[in-house]
């Protein structure tokens, strides 16, 4: 059979397979109002169909399916001179669409640079500016993918964790941080909130979310902080499972991260290799339970962290460890979905060349290679390893089979934008946000402030200060520019020097640990700085609502809640 004939049969087979697929994954739970309607499961097994397709793909198409780089530009086909230069350096092309066609990509990650984002070091550009722009971008990316011999839709992902790691911050449903969700402690509220957020992402054409974070934090939160649901493995597992169910009910693949657990580290894996010093029993009981819970909930993907897991494979980053991925994750935990690396442009992965890192990651058991620092070099390294026999072709076929099976189950392109950030979806986010507000010191009922009130904030957080000011006034509280009862806001990155000695009320908008150093007679935590969080806070301060939250992490000298 000629190569062209084989490619044609491959395309026909995949088009036939896709024709029987749902645009959204079958939902295990009732849909949120305004969410995509779940359909019946396809009659044929997606894994069997995916295996048949993968077995017929040529080497370059197989390699392309395991690559998931980023690209420069807010459009698939029209980019600025600066974005063109970035794409040329990264992949030797001008536009994202050209990158997809040249490398026959299986996926692309959308990124957004923000100076106050702890993951900003791996995101040198921004291509997420507004819902309409993202919708047009993903449509263009999927159009480019349709022309490939494989014919499969792209996996289009992003890191929409909510809280400090949020790629698109306006025009879509905004959830509070994971730690806020942990403080609310209501799995049904969690599921509905993540279903609402997932429905918005699906409408924009994002079918993979690199969330939820399944890390269990220890000590003073380490480098993960409010990205985690909390410090108790069982409670974190409950919230992780609920988030997975909500997100995937909307047709978006959920990704547990950072396996086998980044929460007990104080080193940032973006810049160096953190060491997990726990013995195996402690790892099993303290870090792995949320991953087990997420797997039990049907999580489609797991991201492995650049972590030195001394109890399993000392000195080798987990991303490149067969003992961690194949023996533990696949063998002992039984995960059958797609394993994706953390970004390969992070320091622990860059100890090897892009081609060598790509091959090592695949040999360890990864399926999808995220953000290689040089796309062409990564592809060539994999091709060379295939041709020499170092990388068995079946190892690559197995990964592509899992990737294609996932594509057969989830939505492939952007959808209806009319219900994005709808009142029903905002209400789901607002419910869990309000349930998170916690009193750590002070009264548990009635008004916590009496006018006039002034609102101050550390590090010029003018937006949060304005939101809280407006919400207090709407709740009937008199607010002045200076004087009166001072309500002081602190947030991500703040230290003891950012506290106010004259504040009657201090509010933690990120992790609550800093509140242990505050002398304010009233201490509250929202764990988030969204507009919904400021509205919920205002209602508690005005006495219009109670604070039902309970800190999901221990805070020195303070109770989990002053209200029992």
XYZ file of C-alpha atoms in Angstrom:
564
model
C 0.000 0.000 0.000
C 1.355 3.474 -0.868
C 2.027 6.052 1.862
C -0.722 8.316 0.426
C -3.250 5.461 0.429
C -2.378 4.605 3.996
C -2.791 8.234 5.054
C -6.161 8.388 3.310
C -7.392 5.265 5.101
C -6.161 6.689 8.378
C -8.088 9.908 7.837
C -11.244 8.037 6.813
C -11.012 5.808 9.882
C -10.586 8.709 12.275
C -13.340 10.798 10.676
C -15.685 7.822 11.024
C -14.658 7.392 14.630
C -15.131 11.049 15.434
C -18.558 11.087 13.794
C -19.847 8.807 16.524
C -18.366 10.793 19.396
C -20.032 13.176 21.760
C -18.982 16.805 21.727
C -18.963 16.523 25.488
C -18.027 13.615 27.675
C -20.913 11.633 29.166
C -21.807 13.202 32.466
C -22.004 11.171 35.653
C -23.875 13.985 37.438
C -26.747 16.331 36.596
C -25.657 19.176 34.347
C -25.471 22.726 35.601
C -27.998 25.039 33.884
C -26.406 26.374 30.722
C -23.848 23.553 30.480
C -23.403 21.472 27.314
C -25.934 18.648 27.304
C -24.333 15.248 27.829
C -25.102 12.592 25.230
C -25.016 8.830 25.356
C -21.624 7.115 25.322
C -20.372 5.974 21.922
C -21.261 2.373 21.177
C -17.700 1.425 20.256
C -14.806 1.442 22.703
C -12.737 4.620 22.127
C -9.563 2.819 23.157
C -10.050 0.096 20.551
C -10.763 2.631 17.831
C -7.794 4.749 18.913
C -5.491 1.713 18.845
C -6.548 0.893 15.295
C -5.858 4.452 14.184
C -2.510 4.747 15.978
C -1.279 1.459 14.509
C -1.561 2.896 11.000
C 0.106 6.258 11.583
C 3.539 7.001 10.159
C 6.465 7.948 12.362
C 6.136 11.727 11.952
C 2.424 11.635 12.753
C 3.028 9.496 15.818
C 5.708 11.868 17.064
C 3.537 14.911 16.438
C 0.700 13.505 18.526
C 2.853 13.422 21.688
C 4.027 17.047 21.395
C 2.154 19.878 23.137
C 4.177 23.097 22.796
C 3.101 26.678 23.301
C 3.139 29.250 20.500
C 3.403 33.007 20.148
C 0.458 35.031 18.881
C -3.192 35.668 19.739
C -4.366 34.414 16.332
C -3.692 31.146 14.561
C -2.676 32.776 11.295
C -1.986 36.489 11.862
C 0.762 37.443 14.289
C 2.848 40.485 15.143
C 6.519 40.734 14.125
C 7.522 39.981 17.722
C 5.355 36.850 17.810
C 6.714 35.774 14.453
C 10.251 36.069 15.809
C 9.283 34.053 18.884
C 7.785 31.256 16.798
C 10.837 31.182 14.541
C 13.115 30.724 17.538
C 10.865 28.113 19.136
C 9.912 26.067 16.082
C 11.188 27.634 12.837
C 7.725 28.823 11.753
C 5.859 32.120 11.628
C 2.433 31.297 13.081
C 0.751 28.818 15.410
C -1.124 27.274 12.460
C 2.163 26.685 10.648
C 3.575 25.026 13.775
C 0.627 22.622 13.874
C 0.997 21.724 10.200
C 4.786 21.383 10.201
C 5.008 19.215 13.292
C 1.602 17.482 12.983
C 0.944 18.416 16.571
C -1.341 16.561 18.916
C -1.877 19.546 21.171
C -1.078 23.136 22.045
C -1.075 24.923 25.391
C -2.338 28.499 25.686
C -0.325 30.655 28.059
C -0.520 34.053 29.703
C 2.297 35.926 31.382
C 1.625 37.677 34.684
C 4.307 39.043 36.975
C 2.472 37.902 40.132
C 1.959 34.339 38.867
C 4.278 31.772 40.508
C 4.461 29.873 37.212
C 5.299 32.895 35.051
C 8.870 31.765 34.411
C 7.709 29.184 31.876
C 5.282 31.519 30.095
C 7.252 33.972 27.971
C 4.216 35.241 26.090
C 0.474 35.824 26.320
C -2.122 34.516 23.891
C -5.207 34.660 26.109
C -6.676 38.162 26.265
C -10.470 37.846 26.100
C -13.115 35.146 25.597
C -13.870 36.202 22.020
C -10.184 36.280 21.115
C -9.569 32.836 22.632
C -12.648 31.461 20.855
C -11.340 32.697 17.500
C -7.828 31.425 18.253
C -8.939 27.901 19.151
C -11.180 27.739 16.077
C -8.188 28.649 13.914
C -5.979 26.095 15.635
C -8.541 23.325 15.147
C -8.942 24.311 11.504
C -5.223 23.830 10.987
C -5.341 20.429 12.686
C -8.126 19.181 10.417
C -5.769 19.278 7.456
C -3.281 16.871 9.053
C -3.054 13.238 7.913
C -4.260 12.071 11.339
C -7.375 14.213 11.074
C -7.700 14.360 14.861
C -8.715 17.469 16.768
C -6.101 19.191 18.880
C -5.886 18.954 22.605
C -5.949 22.640 23.554
C -5.025 23.150 27.160
C -4.285 25.847 29.691
C -3.493 26.248 33.393
C -6.829 27.534 34.667
C -6.442 26.540 38.319
C -8.138 29.710 39.616
C -6.548 31.724 42.379
C -2.955 32.790 41.742
C -2.626 30.564 38.647
C -5.379 31.735 36.324
C -4.708 32.281 32.642
C -7.891 34.106 31.660
C -9.166 36.421 34.385
C -12.084 38.309 32.858
C -15.190 37.490 30.881
C -15.431 33.909 32.158
C -16.685 32.334 35.371
C -14.047 32.914 38.054
C -13.744 30.386 40.851
C -11.955 31.107 44.111
C -8.606 29.465 44.835
C -8.382 25.770 45.614
C -7.675 26.629 49.254
C -10.913 28.625 49.386
C -12.767 25.628 48.004
C -11.132 23.520 50.705
C -12.294 26.010 53.328
C -15.864 25.732 52.059
C -15.570 21.958 52.376
C -18.704 21.103 50.386
C -18.112 18.576 47.605
C -21.391 19.332 45.837
C -20.661 23.070 45.747
C -17.224 22.178 44.391
C -18.621 19.966 41.646
C -21.141 22.549 40.511
C -18.589 25.352 40.534
C -16.074 23.390 38.458
C -18.843 22.306 36.083
C -19.725 25.970 35.559
C -16.119 26.963 34.983
C -15.548 23.972 32.712
C -18.567 24.829 30.589
C -17.060 28.260 29.952
C -13.700 26.746 28.999
C -15.349 24.265 26.643
C -17.248 27.063 24.913
C -13.958 28.890 24.340
C -12.492 25.773 22.722
C -10.282 24.716 25.634
C -10.678 20.966 26.081
C -7.885 20.308 28.602
C -7.460 22.069 31.933
C -4.200 21.471 33.773
C -6.121 21.389 37.045
C -7.097 20.553 39.745
C -4.020 20.655 41.943
C -3.908 17.435 43.960
C -0.965 18.463 46.143
C -1.349 18.267 49.933
C 0.395 21.215 51.569
C 2.532 20.917 54.654
C 4.249 23.369 56.972
C 3.524 26.949 55.969
C 2.252 26.024 52.535
C 5.592 25.684 50.776
C 5.681 26.791 47.162
C 2.195 25.478 46.340
C 0.295 27.525 48.918
C -3.295 28.380 48.043
C -3.116 26.301 44.858
C -3.804 23.320 47.150
C -7.159 22.397 48.660
C -5.507 21.982 52.055
C -3.366 19.960 54.443
C -5.553 16.919 55.122
C -5.055 14.173 52.489
C -8.575 12.770 52.771
C -10.253 16.188 52.617
C -8.085 17.209 49.665
C -9.007 13.963 47.919
C -12.710 14.674 48.355
C -12.356 18.105 46.774
C -10.101 16.837 43.974
C -12.624 14.153 43.034
C -15.481 16.665 43.020
C -13.523 19.091 40.833
C -12.681 16.297 38.387
C -16.318 15.254 38.101
C -17.479 18.820 37.571
C -14.863 19.728 35.009
C -15.236 16.554 32.979
C -19.035 16.737 33.008
C -18.543 19.856 30.886
C -16.414 18.025 28.317
C -13.026 19.275 29.553
C -10.282 16.825 30.521
C -9.113 17.298 34.106
C -5.422 16.947 34.984
C -4.265 15.980 38.471
C -0.940 17.563 39.406
C 1.904 17.452 40.400
C 2.416 13.695 40.803
C 3.444 12.293 43.235
C 2.987 15.491 45.289
C 4.593 18.949 45.346
C 2.939 20.185 48.537
C 5.647 19.350 51.063
C 8.423 21.174 49.216
C 9.905 24.617 49.733
C 11.851 24.562 46.461
C 10.289 25.819 43.225
C 10.571 23.202 40.480
C 10.612 25.955 37.861
C 14.124 26.879 38.929
C 15.627 23.786 40.611
C 14.834 20.196 41.552
C 12.812 19.870 44.794
C 13.527 16.874 46.994
C 10.727 14.782 48.469
C 12.381 13.353 51.577
C 9.336 11.471 52.911
C 9.708 7.731 53.388
C 7.474 5.547 51.262
C 4.860 5.009 53.969
C 4.511 8.769 54.522
C 4.297 9.382 50.788
C 1.572 6.749 50.481
C -0.479 8.138 53.368
C 0.212 11.860 53.000
C 0.673 12.649 49.304
C -0.902 9.942 47.167
C -4.499 9.819 48.540
C -5.758 12.792 46.463
C -4.304 11.234 43.311
C -6.037 7.962 44.139
C -9.286 9.879 44.687
C -8.913 11.726 41.385
C -8.174 8.494 39.541
C -11.243 6.964 41.156
C -13.297 9.914 39.911
C -12.141 9.198 36.358
C -9.496 11.886 35.815
C -8.418 11.873 32.183
C -4.880 13.116 32.759
C -2.129 13.303 35.374
C 0.784 15.737 35.247
C 4.014 14.509 36.752
C 6.202 16.979 38.617
C 9.914 17.629 38.312
C 10.516 16.156 41.774
C 13.296 14.063 43.280
C 11.335 11.332 45.051
C 13.980 9.845 47.311
C 11.797 6.968 48.526
C 11.271 5.681 44.970
C 14.035 6.777 42.595
C 16.563 9.061 44.303
C 18.306 11.666 42.169
C 16.046 11.236 39.121
C 13.281 13.792 38.474
C 9.938 11.978 38.592
C 9.238 13.224 35.076
C 12.030 10.981 33.838
C 11.623 8.096 36.274
C 10.216 4.801 35.061
C 9.971 3.662 38.677
C 7.673 6.597 39.521
C 5.536 6.590 36.379
C 5.406 3.049 35.093
C 5.842 1.116 38.327
C 3.926 3.338 40.778
C 1.457 5.437 38.772
C 0.549 2.824 36.181
C 1.295 -0.360 38.103
C 0.348 0.352 41.708
C -2.246 3.117 41.304
C -3.681 1.628 38.116
C -3.914 4.873 36.148
C -4.881 4.185 32.528
C -5.239 7.737 31.223
C -2.819 10.216 29.658
C 0.347 11.110 31.584
C 1.723 14.553 30.725
C 5.045 16.033 31.750
C 5.297 19.285 33.583
C 6.786 21.943 31.299
C 9.999 20.766 29.679
C 11.321 24.338 29.619
C 11.711 24.210 33.412
C 15.205 23.955 34.892
C 15.138 20.297 36.073
C 14.209 19.155 32.544
C 16.765 21.354 30.821
C 19.697 19.413 32.274
C 19.328 17.464 28.998
C 18.991 18.710 25.438
C 15.392 19.048 24.152
C 15.687 15.879 22.081
C 17.228 13.826 24.872
C 14.693 15.075 27.422
C 11.826 14.138 25.084
C 13.116 10.603 24.608
C 13.816 10.081 28.309
C 10.335 11.321 29.211
C 8.690 8.874 26.810
C 10.825 5.952 27.985
C 9.821 6.746 31.581
C 6.141 6.440 30.714
C 4.902 9.921 29.779
C 2.458 10.206 26.899
C 2.351 13.939 26.230
C 5.382 16.247 26.234
C 4.480 19.727 27.432
C 6.276 22.892 26.302
C 9.555 21.574 24.871
C 12.010 24.484 24.638
C 12.755 23.675 20.992
C 10.008 21.884 19.086
C 12.145 20.815 16.134
C 14.880 19.393 18.350
C 12.358 17.476 20.452
C 10.776 15.936 17.358
C 14.104 15.023 15.820
C 15.323 13.435 19.033
C 12.262 11.175 19.133
C 12.569 10.259 15.435
C 16.240 9.410 15.846
C 15.467 7.218 18.869
C 12.775 5.416 16.876
C 15.112 4.770 13.969
C 17.919 3.436 16.183
C 15.578 1.270 18.225
C 16.330 3.060 21.489
C 12.644 4.050 21.676
C 10.483 1.049 20.775
C 7.822 2.004 18.282
C 5.188 0.247 20.382
C 6.015 2.541 23.330
C 5.103 5.512 21.129
C 2.031 3.772 19.694
C 0.766 3.102 23.221
C 1.015 6.793 24.120
C -0.673 7.932 20.930
C -3.440 5.398 21.501
C -4.173 6.910 24.902
C -4.065 10.442 23.455
C -6.425 9.573 20.588
C -8.789 7.748 22.935
C -9.015 10.911 25.015
C -9.725 12.956 21.899
C -12.562 10.594 21.018
C -14.198 11.316 24.381
C -13.954 15.086 24.737
C -15.073 18.115 22.823
C -12.920 19.001 19.843
C -13.621 22.664 19.192
C -15.144 25.923 20.433
C -18.854 26.040 21.099
C -21.712 28.399 21.872
C -20.517 31.568 23.627
C -23.959 32.809 24.620
C -23.894 31.325 28.128
C -20.254 32.079 28.983
C -20.095 33.813 32.396
C -23.877 33.521 32.672
C -25.707 34.377 35.861
C -26.271 30.662 36.588
C -22.571 29.883 36.271
C -21.546 32.921 38.318
C -23.991 31.823 41.018
C -22.251 28.452 41.279
C -18.907 30.197 41.744
C -20.367 32.694 44.212
C -21.867 29.924 46.353
C -18.554 28.202 46.996
C -16.803 31.558 47.408
C -19.223 32.693 50.114
C -18.979 29.323 51.880
C -15.196 29.785 52.188
C -15.136 33.005 54.252
C -13.636 32.179 57.643
C -13.441 34.050 60.948
C -10.200 33.108 62.675
C -10.567 35.718 65.424
C -13.535 37.861 66.321
C -17.307 37.730 66.575
C -19.326 35.106 64.745
C -22.561 37.021 64.275
C -23.766 40.531 63.759
C -21.842 43.347 62.119
C -18.064 43.064 62.472
C -17.543 46.721 61.536
C -19.471 49.900 62.195
C -19.162 52.927 59.967
C -17.436 54.879 58.980
C -14.989 52.319 57.542
C -11.819 52.805 55.509
C -10.371 50.050 53.338
C -6.622 49.722 52.887
C -4.586 47.145 51.022
C -0.962 46.123 50.783
C 1.045 46.465 47.588
C -1.464 48.724 45.883
C -4.246 46.190 45.434
C -6.517 48.938 44.214
C -8.900 46.651 42.356
C -9.712 44.579 45.454
C -9.976 47.712 47.570
C -12.495 49.212 45.139
C -14.486 45.989 44.944
C -14.716 45.750 48.731
C -15.552 49.452 49.076
C -18.402 49.175 46.572
C -19.697 45.967 48.173
C -19.643 47.478 51.672
C -21.604 50.485 50.481
C -24.089 48.180 48.765
C -24.484 46.384 52.118
C -25.269 49.682 53.845
C -21.870 50.374 55.435
C -20.500 53.928 55.321
C -17.022 53.988 53.742
C -14.618 56.913 53.835
C -11.216 57.455 52.251
C -9.400 57.632 55.597
C -10.114 57.250 59.300
C -12.805 55.268 61.024
C -12.573 51.513 61.376
C -9.746 50.223 59.203
C -10.168 47.013 57.184
C -6.810 45.936 55.795
C -6.324 43.445 52.945
C -3.226 41.287 52.506
C -2.635 38.774 49.741
C -0.282 36.666 47.678
C 3.392 37.336 48.298
C 2.897 39.535 51.365
C 4.954 39.311 54.562
C 4.739 40.693 58.064
C 5.855 44.111 56.824
C 2.641 44.346 54.823
C 0.422 44.090 57.896
C -1.142 47.233 59.391
C -0.717 47.847 63.102
C -3.798 50.100 63.195
C -6.234 47.799 61.406
C -9.288 46.642 63.336
C -9.873 43.928 60.754
C -7.202 42.140 58.727
C -8.251 39.912 55.849
C -6.095 37.217 54.224
C -6.836 36.941 50.501
C -4.364 34.102 49.945
C -3.043 31.542 52.430
C -4.047 32.427 56.021
C -0.603 31.871 57.578
C 0.265 35.583 57.713
C -2.738 36.238 59.960
C -0.864 34.563 62.827
C 1.336 37.682 62.995
C -1.485 40.218 62.930
C -2.591 42.050 66.076
C -5.995 42.994 64.678
C -8.846 41.995 67.007
C -10.748 40.586 64.027
C -9.144 38.245 61.496
C -10.869 36.830 58.431
C -9.747 34.758 55.471
C -11.228 34.664 51.992
C -8.243 32.782 50.472
C -9.035 34.589 47.204
C -9.118 38.095 45.797
C -11.900 37.784 43.202
C -14.787 40.232 43.051
C -17.088 37.507 44.386
C -14.751 37.043 47.366
C -14.868 40.758 48.169
C -18.660 40.745 47.888
C -18.951 37.774 50.239
C -16.521 39.426 52.669
C -18.547 42.643 52.684
C -21.712 40.772 53.597
C -19.956 39.117 56.552
C -18.471 42.423 57.730
C -21.873 44.111 57.499
C -23.574 41.336 59.460
C -25.701 40.305 56.475
C -24.150 36.818 56.326
C -22.237 34.465 58.569
C -18.757 33.136 57.789
C -19.189 29.363 57.486
C -15.643 28.532 56.310
C -13.031 26.542 58.189
C -9.336 26.927 57.428
C -8.143 23.821 55.553
C -4.628 24.389 56.910
C -3.394 24.915 60.485
C -2.441 28.498 61.395
C -0.135 29.060 64.351
C -2.013 30.242 67.445
C -5.393 30.396 65.733
C -8.324 27.977 65.469
C -9.522 26.598 62.151
C -12.585 28.752 62.818
C -13.417 31.018 65.731
C -17.023 30.026 65.217
C -16.747 26.347 66.082
